PDB file of C-alpha atoms in Angstrom:
ATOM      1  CA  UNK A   2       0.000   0.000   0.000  1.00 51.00           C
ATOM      2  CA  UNK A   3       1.276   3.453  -0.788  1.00 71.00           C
ATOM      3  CA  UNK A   4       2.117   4.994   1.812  1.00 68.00           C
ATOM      4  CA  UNK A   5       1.134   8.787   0.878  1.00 87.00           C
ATOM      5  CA  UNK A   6      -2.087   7.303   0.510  1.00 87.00           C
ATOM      6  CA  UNK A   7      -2.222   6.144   4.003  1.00 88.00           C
ATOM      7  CA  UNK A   8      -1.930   9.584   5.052  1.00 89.00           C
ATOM      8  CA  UNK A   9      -4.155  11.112   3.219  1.00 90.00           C
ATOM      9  CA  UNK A  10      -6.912   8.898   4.775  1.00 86.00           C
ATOM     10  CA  UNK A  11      -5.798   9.502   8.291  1.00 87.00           C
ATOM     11  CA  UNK A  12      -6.289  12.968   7.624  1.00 87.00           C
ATOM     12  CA  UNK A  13      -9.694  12.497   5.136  1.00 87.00           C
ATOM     13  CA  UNK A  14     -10.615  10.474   8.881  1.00 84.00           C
ATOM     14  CA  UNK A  15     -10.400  13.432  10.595  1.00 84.00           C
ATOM     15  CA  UNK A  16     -12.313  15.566   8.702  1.00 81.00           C
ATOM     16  CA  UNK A  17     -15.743  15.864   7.700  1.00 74.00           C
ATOM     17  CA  UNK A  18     -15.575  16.245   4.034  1.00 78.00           C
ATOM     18  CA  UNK A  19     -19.091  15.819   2.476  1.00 72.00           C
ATOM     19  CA  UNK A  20     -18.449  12.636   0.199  1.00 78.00           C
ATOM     20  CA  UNK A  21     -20.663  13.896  -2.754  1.00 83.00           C
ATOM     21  CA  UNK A  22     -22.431  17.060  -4.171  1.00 88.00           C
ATOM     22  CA  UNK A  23     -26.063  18.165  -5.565  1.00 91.00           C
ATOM     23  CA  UNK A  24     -26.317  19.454  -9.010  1.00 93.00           C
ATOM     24  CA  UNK A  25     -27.235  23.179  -7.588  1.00 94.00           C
ATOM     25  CA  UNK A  26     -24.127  22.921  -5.200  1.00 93.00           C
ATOM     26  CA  UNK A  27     -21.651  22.136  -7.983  1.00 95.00           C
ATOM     27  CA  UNK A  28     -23.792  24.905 -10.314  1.00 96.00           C
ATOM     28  CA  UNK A  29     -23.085  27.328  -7.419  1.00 95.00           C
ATOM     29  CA  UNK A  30     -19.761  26.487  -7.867  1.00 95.00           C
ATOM     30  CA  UNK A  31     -19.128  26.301 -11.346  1.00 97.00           C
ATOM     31  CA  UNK A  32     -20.832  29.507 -11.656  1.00 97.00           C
ATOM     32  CA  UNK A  33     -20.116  32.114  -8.452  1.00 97.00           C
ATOM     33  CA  UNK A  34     -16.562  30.519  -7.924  1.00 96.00           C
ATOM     34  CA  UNK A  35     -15.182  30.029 -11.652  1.00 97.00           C
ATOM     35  CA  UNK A  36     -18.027  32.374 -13.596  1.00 98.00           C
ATOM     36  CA  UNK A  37     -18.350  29.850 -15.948  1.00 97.00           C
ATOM     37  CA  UNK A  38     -21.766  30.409 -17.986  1.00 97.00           C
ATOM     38  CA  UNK A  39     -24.589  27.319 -18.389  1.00 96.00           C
ATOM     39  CA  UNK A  40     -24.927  26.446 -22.281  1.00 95.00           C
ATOM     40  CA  UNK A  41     -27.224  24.420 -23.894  1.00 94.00           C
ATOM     41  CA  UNK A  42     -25.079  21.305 -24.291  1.00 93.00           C
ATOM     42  CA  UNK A  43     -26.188  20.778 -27.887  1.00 92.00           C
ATOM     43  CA  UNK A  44     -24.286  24.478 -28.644  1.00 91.00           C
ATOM     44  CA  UNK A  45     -20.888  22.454 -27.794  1.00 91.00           C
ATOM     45  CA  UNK A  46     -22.285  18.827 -29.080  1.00 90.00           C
ATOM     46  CA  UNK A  47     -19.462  18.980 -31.702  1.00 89.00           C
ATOM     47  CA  UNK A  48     -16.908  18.572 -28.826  1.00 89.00           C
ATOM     48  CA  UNK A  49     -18.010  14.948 -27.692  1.00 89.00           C
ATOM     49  CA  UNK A  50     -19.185  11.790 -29.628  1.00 89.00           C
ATOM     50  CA  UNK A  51     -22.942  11.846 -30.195  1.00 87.00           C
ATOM     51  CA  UNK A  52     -23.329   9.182 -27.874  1.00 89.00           C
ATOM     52  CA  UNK A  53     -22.021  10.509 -25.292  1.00 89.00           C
ATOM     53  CA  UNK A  54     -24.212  13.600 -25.533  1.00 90.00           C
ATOM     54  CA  UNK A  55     -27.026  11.727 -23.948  1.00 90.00           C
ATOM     55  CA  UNK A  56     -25.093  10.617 -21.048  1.00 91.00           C
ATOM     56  CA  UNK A  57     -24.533  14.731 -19.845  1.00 94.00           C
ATOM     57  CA  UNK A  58     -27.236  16.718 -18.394  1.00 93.00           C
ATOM     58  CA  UNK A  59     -25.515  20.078 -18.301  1.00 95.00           C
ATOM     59  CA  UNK A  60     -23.298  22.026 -19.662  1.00 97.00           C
ATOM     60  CA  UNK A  61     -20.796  24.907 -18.771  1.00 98.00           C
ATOM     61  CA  UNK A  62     -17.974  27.281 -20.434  1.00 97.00           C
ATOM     62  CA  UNK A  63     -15.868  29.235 -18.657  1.00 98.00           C
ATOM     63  CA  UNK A  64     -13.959  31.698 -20.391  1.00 97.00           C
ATOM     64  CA  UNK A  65     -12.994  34.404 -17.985  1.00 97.00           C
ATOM     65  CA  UNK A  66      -9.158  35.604 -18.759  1.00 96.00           C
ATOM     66  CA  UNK A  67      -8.486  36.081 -14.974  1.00 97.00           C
ATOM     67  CA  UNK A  68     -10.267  32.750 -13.905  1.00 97.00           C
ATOM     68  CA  UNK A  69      -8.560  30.726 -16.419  1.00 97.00           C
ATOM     69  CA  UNK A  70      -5.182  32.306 -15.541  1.00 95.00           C
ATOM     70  CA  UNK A  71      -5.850  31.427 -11.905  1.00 95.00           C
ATOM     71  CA  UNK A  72      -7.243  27.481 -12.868  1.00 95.00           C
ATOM     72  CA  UNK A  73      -4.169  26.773 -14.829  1.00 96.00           C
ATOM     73  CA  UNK A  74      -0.630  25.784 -13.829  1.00 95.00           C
ATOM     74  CA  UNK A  75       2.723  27.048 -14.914  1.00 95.00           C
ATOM     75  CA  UNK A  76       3.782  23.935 -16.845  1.00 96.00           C
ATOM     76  CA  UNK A  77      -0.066  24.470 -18.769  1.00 96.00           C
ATOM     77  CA  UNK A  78       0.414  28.435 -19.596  1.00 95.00           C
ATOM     78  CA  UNK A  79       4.123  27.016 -20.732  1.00 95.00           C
ATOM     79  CA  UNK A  80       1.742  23.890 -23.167  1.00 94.00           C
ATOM     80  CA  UNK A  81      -0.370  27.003 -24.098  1.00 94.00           C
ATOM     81  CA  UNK A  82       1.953  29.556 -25.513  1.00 92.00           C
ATOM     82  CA  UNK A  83       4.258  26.877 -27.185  1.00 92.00           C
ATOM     83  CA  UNK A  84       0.986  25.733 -28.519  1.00 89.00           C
ATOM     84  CA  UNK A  85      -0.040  29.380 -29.922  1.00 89.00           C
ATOM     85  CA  UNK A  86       3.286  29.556 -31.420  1.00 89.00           C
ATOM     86  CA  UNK A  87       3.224  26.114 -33.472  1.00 88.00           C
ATOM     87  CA  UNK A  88      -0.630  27.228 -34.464  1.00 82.00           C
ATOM     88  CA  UNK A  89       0.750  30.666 -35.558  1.00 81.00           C
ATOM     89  CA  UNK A  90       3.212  28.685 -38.561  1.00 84.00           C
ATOM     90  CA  UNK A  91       0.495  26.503 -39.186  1.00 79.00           C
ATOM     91  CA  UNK A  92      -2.218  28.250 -39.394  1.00 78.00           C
ATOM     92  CA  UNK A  93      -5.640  26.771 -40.434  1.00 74.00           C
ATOM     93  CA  UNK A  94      -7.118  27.298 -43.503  1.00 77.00           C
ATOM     94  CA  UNK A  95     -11.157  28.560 -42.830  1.00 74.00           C
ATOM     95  CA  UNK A  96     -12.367  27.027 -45.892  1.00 79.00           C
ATOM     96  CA  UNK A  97     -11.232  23.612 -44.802  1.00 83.00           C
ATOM     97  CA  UNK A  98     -11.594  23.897 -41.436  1.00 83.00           C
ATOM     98  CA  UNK A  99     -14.423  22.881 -39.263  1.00 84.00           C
ATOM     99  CA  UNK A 100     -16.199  24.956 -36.623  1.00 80.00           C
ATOM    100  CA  UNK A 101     -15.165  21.573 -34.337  1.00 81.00           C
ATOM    101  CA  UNK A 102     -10.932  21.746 -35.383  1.00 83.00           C
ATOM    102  CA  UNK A 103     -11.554  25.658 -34.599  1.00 84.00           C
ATOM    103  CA  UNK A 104     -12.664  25.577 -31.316  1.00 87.00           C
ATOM    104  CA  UNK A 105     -10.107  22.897 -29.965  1.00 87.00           C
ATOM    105  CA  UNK A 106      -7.541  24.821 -31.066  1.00 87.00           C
ATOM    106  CA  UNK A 107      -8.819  27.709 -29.171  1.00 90.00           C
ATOM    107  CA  UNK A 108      -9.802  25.002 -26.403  1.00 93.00           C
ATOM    108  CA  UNK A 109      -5.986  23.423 -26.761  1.00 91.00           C
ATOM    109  CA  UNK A 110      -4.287  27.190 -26.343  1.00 93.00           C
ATOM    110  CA  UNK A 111      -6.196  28.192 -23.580  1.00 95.00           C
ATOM    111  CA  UNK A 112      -8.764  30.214 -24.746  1.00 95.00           C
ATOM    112  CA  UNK A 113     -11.351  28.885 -22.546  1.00 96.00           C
ATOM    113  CA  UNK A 114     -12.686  25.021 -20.866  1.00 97.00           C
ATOM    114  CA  UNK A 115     -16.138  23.563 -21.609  1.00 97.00           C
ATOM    115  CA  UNK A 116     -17.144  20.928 -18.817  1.00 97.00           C
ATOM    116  CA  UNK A 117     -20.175  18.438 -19.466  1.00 97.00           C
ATOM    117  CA  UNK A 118     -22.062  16.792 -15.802  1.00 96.00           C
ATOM    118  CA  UNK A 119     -23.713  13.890 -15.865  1.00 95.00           C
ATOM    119  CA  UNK A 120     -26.801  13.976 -13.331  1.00 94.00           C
ATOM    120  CA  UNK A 121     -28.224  10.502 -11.175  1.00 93.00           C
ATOM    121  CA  UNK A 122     -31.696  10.371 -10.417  1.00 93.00           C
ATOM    122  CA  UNK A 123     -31.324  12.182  -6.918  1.00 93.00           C
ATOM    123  CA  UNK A 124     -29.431  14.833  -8.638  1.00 93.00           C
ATOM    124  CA  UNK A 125     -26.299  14.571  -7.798  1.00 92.00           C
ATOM    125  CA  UNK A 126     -22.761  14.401  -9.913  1.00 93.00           C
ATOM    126  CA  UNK A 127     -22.099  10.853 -11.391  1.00 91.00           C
ATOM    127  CA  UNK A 128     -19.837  11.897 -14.176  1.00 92.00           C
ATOM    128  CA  UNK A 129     -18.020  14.551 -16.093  1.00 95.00           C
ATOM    129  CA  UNK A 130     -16.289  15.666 -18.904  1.00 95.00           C
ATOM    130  CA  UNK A 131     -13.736  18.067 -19.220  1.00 95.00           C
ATOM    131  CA  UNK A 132     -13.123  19.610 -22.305  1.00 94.00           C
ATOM    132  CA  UNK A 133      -9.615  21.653 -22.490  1.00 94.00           C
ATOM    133  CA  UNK A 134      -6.600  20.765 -19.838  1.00 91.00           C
ATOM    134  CA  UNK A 135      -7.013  22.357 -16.351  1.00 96.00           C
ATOM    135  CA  UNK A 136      -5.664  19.848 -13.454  1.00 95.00           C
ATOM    136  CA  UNK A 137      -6.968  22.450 -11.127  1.00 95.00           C
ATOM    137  CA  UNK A 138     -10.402  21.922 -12.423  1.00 97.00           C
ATOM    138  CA  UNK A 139     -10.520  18.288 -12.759  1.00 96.00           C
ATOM    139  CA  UNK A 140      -9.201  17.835  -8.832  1.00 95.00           C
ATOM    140  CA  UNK A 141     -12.244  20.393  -8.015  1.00 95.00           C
ATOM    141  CA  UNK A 142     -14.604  18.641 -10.060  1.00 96.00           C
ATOM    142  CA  UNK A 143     -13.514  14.968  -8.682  1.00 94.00           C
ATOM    143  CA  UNK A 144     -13.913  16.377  -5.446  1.00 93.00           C
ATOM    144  CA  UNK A 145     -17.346  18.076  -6.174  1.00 93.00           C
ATOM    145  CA  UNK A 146     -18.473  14.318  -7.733  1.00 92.00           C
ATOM    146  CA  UNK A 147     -17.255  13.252  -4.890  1.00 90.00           C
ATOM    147  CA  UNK A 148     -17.728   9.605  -3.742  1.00 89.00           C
ATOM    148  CA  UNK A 149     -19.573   6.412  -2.083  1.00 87.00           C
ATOM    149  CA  UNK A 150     -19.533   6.702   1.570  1.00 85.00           C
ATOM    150  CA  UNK A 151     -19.011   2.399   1.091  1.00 87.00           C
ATOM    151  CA  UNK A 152     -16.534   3.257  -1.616  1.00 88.00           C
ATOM    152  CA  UNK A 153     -14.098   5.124   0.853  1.00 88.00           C
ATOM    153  CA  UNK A 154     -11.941   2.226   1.384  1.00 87.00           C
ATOM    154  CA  UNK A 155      -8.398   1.531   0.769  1.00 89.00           C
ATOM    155  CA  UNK A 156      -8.922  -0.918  -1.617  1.00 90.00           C
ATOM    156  CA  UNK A 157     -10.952   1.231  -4.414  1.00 90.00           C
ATOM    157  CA  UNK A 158      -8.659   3.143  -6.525  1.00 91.00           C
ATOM    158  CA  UNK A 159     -11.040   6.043  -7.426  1.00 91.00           C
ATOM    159  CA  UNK A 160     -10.894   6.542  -3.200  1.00 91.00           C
ATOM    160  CA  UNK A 161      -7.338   7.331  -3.944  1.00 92.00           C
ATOM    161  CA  UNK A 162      -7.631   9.587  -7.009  1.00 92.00           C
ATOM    162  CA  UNK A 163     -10.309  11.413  -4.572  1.00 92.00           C
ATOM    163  CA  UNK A 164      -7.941  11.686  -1.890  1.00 92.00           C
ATOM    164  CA  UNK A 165      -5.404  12.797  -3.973  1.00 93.00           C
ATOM    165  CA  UNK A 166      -7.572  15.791  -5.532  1.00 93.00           C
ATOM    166  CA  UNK A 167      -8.538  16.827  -1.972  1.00 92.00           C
ATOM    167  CA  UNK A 168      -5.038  16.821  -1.021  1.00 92.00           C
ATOM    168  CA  UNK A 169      -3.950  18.255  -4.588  1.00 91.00           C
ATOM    169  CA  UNK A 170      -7.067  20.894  -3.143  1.00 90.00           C
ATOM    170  CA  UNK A 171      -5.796  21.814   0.196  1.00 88.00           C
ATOM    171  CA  UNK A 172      -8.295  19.897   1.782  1.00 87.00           C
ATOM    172  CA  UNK A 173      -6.228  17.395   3.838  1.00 87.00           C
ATOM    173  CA  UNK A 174      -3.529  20.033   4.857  1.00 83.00           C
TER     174      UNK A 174
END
């Protein structure tokens, strides 16, 4: 057993982290915290496979310069601006280019993240979807998806990825 994992769950013991989240909590979230703006998903269906779109209930961009410089890490900003420069010698031609290749290269330099959340019955987080590369935001959404209260064991490997995004968080410190 790892033993930074062991740690972690003394100190997820001794807390009382709320193991998963409603819809409005996350929305409250998503949209007070990060002031990401509700879409209709089928205005970014293009960015997952049609069968997917189904599986998602809701859908959010968030394109705020200042939030998105504050969600991303060095080593990302570093991905993005190497990226801008490779896109600037190849540019894309707009007469063979599809709406979809243009907005994951704006997705894939930064420009701004589209997330997709899958809803259970009871309304709470069961999946999402991240579109664009924010480890930030994926820790904060794991954590918001949170977890099984019978799933918190040792054993399960998604109870370590969710102790490692609470730690990754701040949570556990």
């Amino acid at each position: 057993m790892d033993v930074k994992i062991e740690e972690l769950y003394k100190k997820y013991l001794n807390r009382s982290i709320p193991n998963k989240f409603l819809l409005s909590d996350v929305e409250d979230v998503l949209i007070n915290e990060y002031l990401s703006k509700s879409l209709d998903k089928k205005e970014m269906a293009f960015l997952v496979d049609p069968k997917e779109l189904d599986y998602y209930s809701k859908c959010y961009i968030i394109d705020n310069v200042e939030i998105l410089h504050n969600l991303f890490t060095d080593q990302e900003k570093s991905d993005f601006l190497s990226l801008k420069e490779l896109n600037k010698q190849y540019t894309l031609d707009p007469s063979e280019t599809t709406k979809a290749e243009i907005e994951y290269a704006l997705i894939q330099e930064g420009e701004y993240l589209v997330i997709f959340l899958g809803v259970d019955s009871d309304g709470y987080i069961k999946d999402f979807k991240t579109i664009g590369n924010s480890e930030r935001l994926f820790h904060r959404l794991v954590v918001l998806m949170g977890i099984e209260k019978e799933d918190c064991n040792l054993k399960n490997r998604d109870f370590h990825d969710y102790l490692e995004a609470l730690s990754n968080l701040g949570y556990l410190d």
